[in-house]
Tab-separated table of C-alpha atoms in Angstrom:
chain	number	residue	atom	x	y	z
Z	8	MET	CA	-12.794	-0.063	26.621
Z	9	ASN	CA	-15.692	-2.487	26.821
Z	10	ILE	CA	-15.847	-5.056	24.052
Z	11	ASN	CA	-17.839	-8.239	24.539
Z	12	PHE	CA	-15.591	-10.623	22.642
Z	13	GLU	CA	-17.679	-13.619	23.716
Z	14	LYS	CA	-20.695	-12.324	21.814
Z	15	PHE	CA	-18.467	-11.366	18.913
Z	16	TYR	CA	-17.027	-14.917	18.676
Z	17	LYS	CA	-20.521	-16.392	18.600
Z	18	LEU	CA	-21.458	-14.223	15.623
Z	19	VAL	CA	-18.438	-15.288	13.587
Z	20	ASP	CA	-18.083	-18.626	11.849
Z	21	PRO	CA	-15.427	-20.720	13.692
Z	22	TYR	CA	-13.444	-21.251	10.490
Z	23	ASP	CA	-13.547	-17.575	9.529
Z	24	LEU	CA	-12.497	-16.609	13.043
Z	25	ARG	CA	-9.555	-18.964	13.494
Z	26	ALA	CA	-8.319	-19.483	9.945
Z	27	ARG	CA	-8.892	-16.035	8.438
Z	28	LEU	CA	-9.369	-13.456	11.170
Z	29	PHE	CA	-6.683	-14.623	13.610
Z	30	PRO	CA	-3.793	-14.268	11.110
Z	31	ALA	CA	-4.904	-10.710	10.340
Z	32	LEU	CA	-5.198	-9.853	14.037
Z	33	LEU	CA	-1.787	-11.337	14.792
Z	34	ALA	CA	-0.316	-9.060	12.155
Z	35	LEU	CA	-1.842	-6.040	13.919
Z	36	VAL	CA	-0.961	-6.996	17.504
Z	37	PRO	CA	2.428	-5.192	17.502
Z	38	ALA	CA	0.637	-1.964	16.568
Z	39	PHE	CA	-1.872	-2.378	19.389
Z	40	VAL	CA	0.906	-3.115	21.884
Z	41	LEU	CA	2.906	-0.101	20.711
Z	42	ILE	CA	-0.055	2.238	21.139
Z	43	VAL	CA	-0.907	0.950	24.601
Z	44	CYS	CA	2.708	1.047	25.796
Z	45	VAL	CA	3.331	4.542	24.450
Z	46	TYR	CA	0.123	6.125	25.713
Z	47	GLY	CA	-0.200	4.031	28.864
Z	48	GLU	CA	-3.426	4.649	30.772
Z	49	LYS	CA	-4.350	7.359	28.284
Z	50	ALA	CA	-4.501	4.854	25.446
Z	51	THR	CA	-7.768	6.265	24.144
Z	52	LEU	CA	-6.441	6.076	20.605
Z	53	GLY	CA	-5.581	2.419	21.047
Z	54	SER	CA	-9.047	1.762	22.416
Z	55	ALA	CA	-10.569	3.487	19.419
Z	56	LEU	CA	-8.437	1.548	16.963
Z	57	ILE	CA	-9.678	-1.705	18.471
Z	58	THR	CA	-13.300	-0.733	19.025
Z	59	ILE	CA	-13.965	0.873	15.651
Z	60	PRO	CA	-12.875	-2.103	13.521
Z	61	ALA	CA	-14.835	-4.472	15.741
Z	62	SER	CA	-18.007	-2.411	15.333
Z	63	CYS	CA	-17.853	-1.330	11.691
Z	64	GLY	CA	-16.793	-4.599	10.083
Z	65	CYS	CA	-13.148	-3.825	9.303
Z	66	LEU	CA	-12.159	-7.059	11.012
Z	67	PHE	CA	-14.180	-8.978	8.445
Z	68	TRP	CA	-12.435	-7.054	5.694
Z	69	LEU	CA	-9.077	-8.054	7.183
Z	70	ALA	CA	-10.230	-11.662	7.201
Z	71	ARG	CA	-11.085	-11.374	3.504
Z	72	VAL	CA	-7.649	-9.945	2.745
Z	73	ALA	CA	-6.021	-12.843	4.578
Z	74	ARG	CA	-8.200	-15.335	2.717
Z	75	ASN	CA	-7.392	-13.927	-0.720
Z	76	ALA	CA	-3.689	-13.900	0.048
Z	77	GLY	CA	-3.941	-17.477	1.325
Z	78	ILE	CA	-5.674	-18.661	-1.843
Z	79	SER	CA	-2.772	-17.276	-3.882
Z	80	ILE	CA	-0.392	-19.314	-1.720
Z	81	GLN	CA	-2.541	-22.421	-2.246
Z	82	LYS	CA	-2.547	-22.014	-6.027
Z	83	LYS	CA	1.248	-21.809	-6.059
Z	84	GLN	CA	1.444	-24.812	-3.742
Z	85	TRP	CA	-0.791	-26.955	-5.952
Z	86	ALA	CA	1.097	-25.858	-9.058
Z	87	ARG	CA	4.327	-26.977	-7.387
Z	88	TRP	CA	2.855	-30.351	-6.453
Z	89	GLY	CA	0.882	-30.888	-9.632
Z	90	GLY	CA	-2.532	-30.633	-7.971
Z	91	SER	CA	-4.264	-30.977	-4.630
Z	92	PRO	CA	-2.433	-33.448	-2.368
Z	93	THR	CA	-5.731	-35.142	-1.552
Z	94	PHE	CA	-6.372	-36.499	-5.019
Z	95	ILE	CA	-2.643	-36.964	-5.647
Z	96	TYR	CA	-2.654	-39.461	-2.770
Z	97	LEU	CA	-5.356	-41.427	-4.588
Z	98	ARG	CA	-3.048	-42.202	-7.490
Z	99	TYR	CA	-1.689	-45.725	-7.640
Z	100	SER	CA	1.673	-44.221	-8.534
Z	101	ASN	CA	1.784	-42.281	-5.241
Z	102	LEU	CA	2.793	-44.306	-2.195
Z	103	GLU	CA	2.761	-41.450	0.349
Z	104	VAL	CA	0.237	-41.713	3.197
Z	105	ILE	CA	-1.658	-44.570	1.505
Z	106	ASN	CA	1.020	-47.147	0.733
Z	107	ASP	CA	-1.420	-50.005	1.267
Z	108	PRO	CA	-3.114	-50.935	-2.053
Z	109	VAL	CA	-6.064	-52.534	-0.228
Z	110	THR	CA	-6.802	-49.316	1.675
Z	111	LYS	CA	-6.422	-47.233	-1.461
Z	112	GLU	CA	-8.799	-49.514	-3.316
Z	113	ARG	CA	-11.343	-49.181	-0.501
Z	114	TYR	CA	-11.167	-45.391	-0.664
Z	115	HIS	CA	-11.583	-45.603	-4.426
Z	116	GLN	CA	-14.715	-47.710	-4.034
Z	117	VAL	CA	-16.294	-45.276	-1.557
Z	118	MET	CA	-15.760	-42.236	-3.778
Z	119	ALA	CA	-16.607	-44.095	-6.982
Z	120	ALA	CA	-19.963	-45.049	-5.471
Z	121	GLY	CA	-20.455	-41.449	-4.385
Z	122	ILE	CA	-19.982	-39.944	-7.844
Z	123	ASN	CA	-21.464	-42.975	-9.598
Z	124	LYS	CA	-18.385	-43.375	-11.758
Z	125	LYS	CA	-15.941	-46.251	-11.983
Z	126	PHE	CA	-12.456	-45.373	-10.783
Z	127	PRO	CA	-9.537	-46.420	-12.998
Z	128	SER	CA	-7.374	-49.488	-12.521
Z	129	PRO	CA	-3.589	-49.071	-12.222
Z	130	GLU	CA	-3.249	-49.777	-15.942
Z	131	GLU	CA	-5.980	-47.313	-16.895
Z	132	GLU	CA	-4.440	-44.638	-14.676
Z	133	LYS	CA	-1.074	-45.169	-16.355
Z	134	ASN	CA	-2.565	-45.037	-19.863
Z	135	ASP	CA	-4.730	-41.969	-19.235
Z	136	PRO	CA	-3.483	-40.070	-16.142
Z	137	LEU	CA	-5.474	-36.938	-17.018
Z	138	GLU	CA	-8.811	-38.740	-16.989
Z	139	ALA	CA	-7.823	-40.545	-13.807
Z	140	ASP	CA	-7.050	-37.239	-12.093
Z	141	ASN	CA	-10.416	-35.853	-13.199
Z	142	LEU	CA	-12.165	-38.770	-11.505
Z	143	TYR	CA	-10.040	-38.448	-8.370
Z	144	ARG	CA	-10.713	-34.719	-8.212
Z	145	SER	CA	-14.439	-35.285	-8.554
Z	146	GLY	CA	-14.320	-37.938	-5.856
Z	147	VAL	CA	-12.511	-35.608	-3.464
Z	148	ASN	CA	-15.028	-32.828	-4.109
Z	149	TRP	CA	-17.834	-35.270	-3.300
Z	150	LEU	CA	-16.021	-36.368	-0.138
Z	151	LYS	CA	-15.683	-32.767	1.051
Z	152	GLU	CA	-19.427	-32.276	0.707
Z	153	GLN	CA	-20.097	-35.411	2.749
Z	154	THR	CA	-17.910	-34.192	5.599
Z	155	ARG	CA	-19.430	-30.730	6.132
Z	156	ASP	CA	-20.797	-31.744	9.530
Z	157	THR	CA	-18.180	-30.178	11.814
Z	158	LYS	CA	-19.434	-32.078	14.867
Z	159	LYS	CA	-19.363	-35.503	13.261
Z	160	TYR	CA	-16.016	-34.811	11.602
Z	161	ALA	CA	-14.541	-32.658	14.368
Z	162	HIS	CA	-10.955	-33.839	13.856
Z	163	LEU	CA	-11.146	-33.128	10.138
Z	164	PHE	CA	-12.530	-29.656	10.875
Z	165	LYS	CA	-9.611	-28.931	13.216
Z	166	GLU	CA	-7.105	-29.980	10.552
Z	167	ASN	CA	-8.894	-27.790	8.014
Z	168	ILE	CA	-8.698	-24.792	10.364
Z	169	ALA	CA	-5.002	-25.449	11.038
Z	170	TYR	CA	-4.271	-25.571	7.319
Z	171	GLY	CA	-6.317	-22.429	6.655
Z	172	PHE	CA	-4.541	-20.560	9.436
Z	173	HIS	CA	-1.020	-21.427	8.229
Z	174	ARG	CA	-1.933	-20.773	4.597
Z	175	ASN	CA	-3.518	-17.372	5.275
Z	176	ALA	CA	-0.766	-16.385	7.711
Z	177	LEU	CA	1.829	-17.050	5.036
Z	178	GLY	CA	-0.271	-15.042	2.595
Z	179	ILE	CA	-0.154	-11.885	4.731
Z	180	LYS	CA	3.397	-12.494	5.949
Z	181	PRO	CA	4.864	-9.543	3.981
Z	182	VAL	CA	2.287	-7.174	5.506
Z	183	ALA	CA	2.847	-8.561	9.000
Z	184	ILE	CA	6.625	-8.175	8.699
Z	185	CYS	CA	6.234	-4.566	7.574
Z	186	ILE	CA	3.921	-3.786	10.508
Z	187	ALA	CA	6.225	-5.416	13.081
Z	188	LEU	CA	9.303	-3.710	11.625
Z	189	ALA	CA	7.564	-0.329	11.518
Z	190	CYS	CA	6.437	-0.698	15.147
Z	191	LEU	CA	9.975	-1.619	16.196
Z	192	ILE	CA	11.466	1.419	14.462
Z	193	ILE	CA	8.770	3.754	15.818
Z	194	ALA	CA	9.335	2.478	19.357
Z	195	LEU	CA	13.091	2.981	19.051
Z	196	ILE	CA	12.601	6.496	17.693
Z	197	TRP	CA	10.042	7.346	20.379
Z	198	THR	CA	12.425	6.285	23.141
Z	199	GLY	CA	15.358	8.125	21.560
Z	200	VAL	CA	17.433	5.008	20.887
Z	201	ILE	CA	17.334	5.936	17.200
Z	202	SER	CA	17.840	9.594	16.326
Z	203	ALA	CA	17.552	11.579	13.123
Z	204	LYS	CA	20.827	13.309	13.975
Z	205	ALA	CA	24.266	11.863	14.601
Z	206	PRO	CA	24.908	9.750	16.495
Z	207	TYR	CA	22.014	7.884	14.970
Z	208	PHE	CA	22.104	5.055	17.528
Z	209	GLN	CA	22.184	6.117	21.162
Z	210	LEU	CA	22.465	2.745	22.862
Z	211	ASP	CA	23.169	4.349	26.234
Z	212	LYS	CA	19.485	5.288	26.467
Z	213	ILE	CA	18.418	1.628	26.545
Z	214	SER	CA	19.308	1.400	30.243
Z	215	GLY	CA	16.915	4.246	31.038
Z	216	LEU	CA	13.890	2.844	29.247
Z	217	THR	CA	10.683	2.301	31.191
Z	218	PHE	CA	9.074	-1.137	31.318
Z	219	PRO	CA	6.262	-0.291	28.836
Z	220	HIS	CA	8.754	1.063	26.291
Z	221	THR	CA	11.050	-1.946	26.736
Z	222	PHE	CA	8.114	-4.315	26.416
Z	223	SER	CA	6.956	-2.657	23.187
Z	224	ILE	CA	10.434	-2.905	21.643
Z	225	LEU	CA	10.903	-6.543	22.653
Z	226	PHE	CA	7.381	-7.493	21.571
Z	227	SER	CA	7.810	-5.946	18.123
Z	228	LEU	CA	11.176	-7.663	17.757
Z	229	ALA	CA	9.730	-11.019	18.829
Z	230	ALA	CA	6.799	-10.628	16.419
Z	231	LEU	CA	9.192	-9.760	13.602
Z	232	LEU	CA	11.320	-12.860	14.227
Z	233	LEU	CA	8.227	-15.032	14.595
Z	234	TRP	CA	6.816	-13.988	11.243
Z	235	ILE	CA	10.170	-14.352	9.497
Z	236	PHE	CA	11.178	-17.770	10.791
Z	237	SER	CA	8.041	-19.573	12.023
Z	238	ILE	CA	5.547	-18.749	9.278
Z	239	ASN	CA	6.938	-20.453	6.196
Z	240	LEU	CA	6.082	-22.730	3.302
Z	241	GLU	CA	7.097	-25.837	5.229
Z	242	SER	CA	4.480	-25.210	7.920
Z	243	VAL	CA	1.811	-24.782	5.244
Z	244	ASP	CA	2.859	-28.004	3.507
Z	245	LYS	CA	2.690	-29.994	6.749
Z	246	ALA	CA	-0.743	-28.634	7.620
Z	247	SER	CA	-1.988	-29.300	4.093
Z	248	LEU	CA	-0.787	-32.910	4.087
Z	249	ALA	CA	-2.285	-33.526	7.541
Z	250	TYR	CA	-5.672	-32.244	6.370
Z	251	SER	CA	-5.539	-34.319	3.175
Z	252	GLU	CA	-4.717	-37.471	5.098
Z	253	ARG	CA	-7.535	-36.880	7.584
Z	254	LEU	CA	-10.005	-36.161	4.759
Z	255	LEU	CA	-9.236	-39.477	3.057
Z	256	GLN	CA	-9.499	-41.313	6.359
Z	257	SER	CA	-13.090	-40.134	6.632
Z	258	CYS	CA	-13.888	-42.736	3.967
Z	259	GLU	CA	-13.552	-45.372	6.675
Z	260	GLY	CA	-16.807	-44.280	8.270
Z	261	MET	CA	-18.601	-44.518	4.941
Z	262	THR	CA	-17.715	-48.114	4.105
Z	263	LYS	CA	-20.426	-50.688	4.615
Z	264	PRO	CA	-19.528	-53.830	6.540
Z	265	ILE	CA	-19.435	-57.050	4.545
Z	266	PRO	CA	-22.620	-59.010	5.356
Z	267	LYS	CA	-22.088	-62.247	7.169
Z	268	LYS	CA	-22.662	-65.384	5.178
Z	269	ARG	CA	-26.033	-66.902	5.970
Z	270	THR	CA	-25.880	-70.530	6.923
Z	271	THR	CA	-28.849	-72.749	6.171
Z	272	LYS	CA	-29.362	-76.474	6.439
Z	273	ALA	CA	-28.908	-76.812	2.700
Z	274	SER	CA	-25.620	-74.910	2.747
Z	275	LYS	CA	-24.373	-76.992	5.640
Z	276	GLU	CA	-25.134	-80.188	3.711
Z	277	VAL	CA	-23.256	-78.808	0.706
Z	278	GLU	CA	-20.258	-77.929	2.896
Z	279	LYS	CA	-20.261	-81.432	4.410
Z	280	ALA	CA	-20.467	-83.026	0.974
Z	281	ALA	CA	-17.543	-80.887	-0.207
């Protein structure tokens, strides 16, 4: 098998690769391991299953499946929170992340100047929260467009990838669990630990398993437990909040410093007279 992954990585967008493609590949890893362990050096089928998707674009299709599933997770998340956490943090009524009113006001000024609209005061937000949210949402959309430069906003880009990965991984979690469970059962049947005839479980055969067969069983079991317990809604929430916080912090680089007060002889005389 001769796949130049380095060239492949260069052809794929970094976000698509890490946030969309990696979750799909992680779901398929137990199947690849099973094939290699079962067929050993004759794993021509395993080589084909890896080479064909890489060459015909199936990997990109898997990335699209992961993305669509992740978007469904995001919609449910925002419905649970009442909107995107980024513009929720801009509300005066929300004291998470930005509990300093001066900082929040500064962020408001940056985005208000960007969309050329005045942001609401605390009283106006309270009287018309819907209109306030519309302005906040517009401001956040403008801010996202200003931070597209992944080199200048490298930390923000990393947080965005982390959020996309956790979101898309949770989206394909049911598929990944089914694949890992199927690989575990197939490996146990292949090695004779599970039989179609009584006794259905022949645990005495575990001691006679070869290393590749043992590795395949343990890997599938580990993958199954990983997907069940590590990929969850809490991990998505944490990644989402971290990205939102970093996105708002990018306003700091867009604020203009307050010009120093010019001192002239006339102003000095006025100050002395005062």
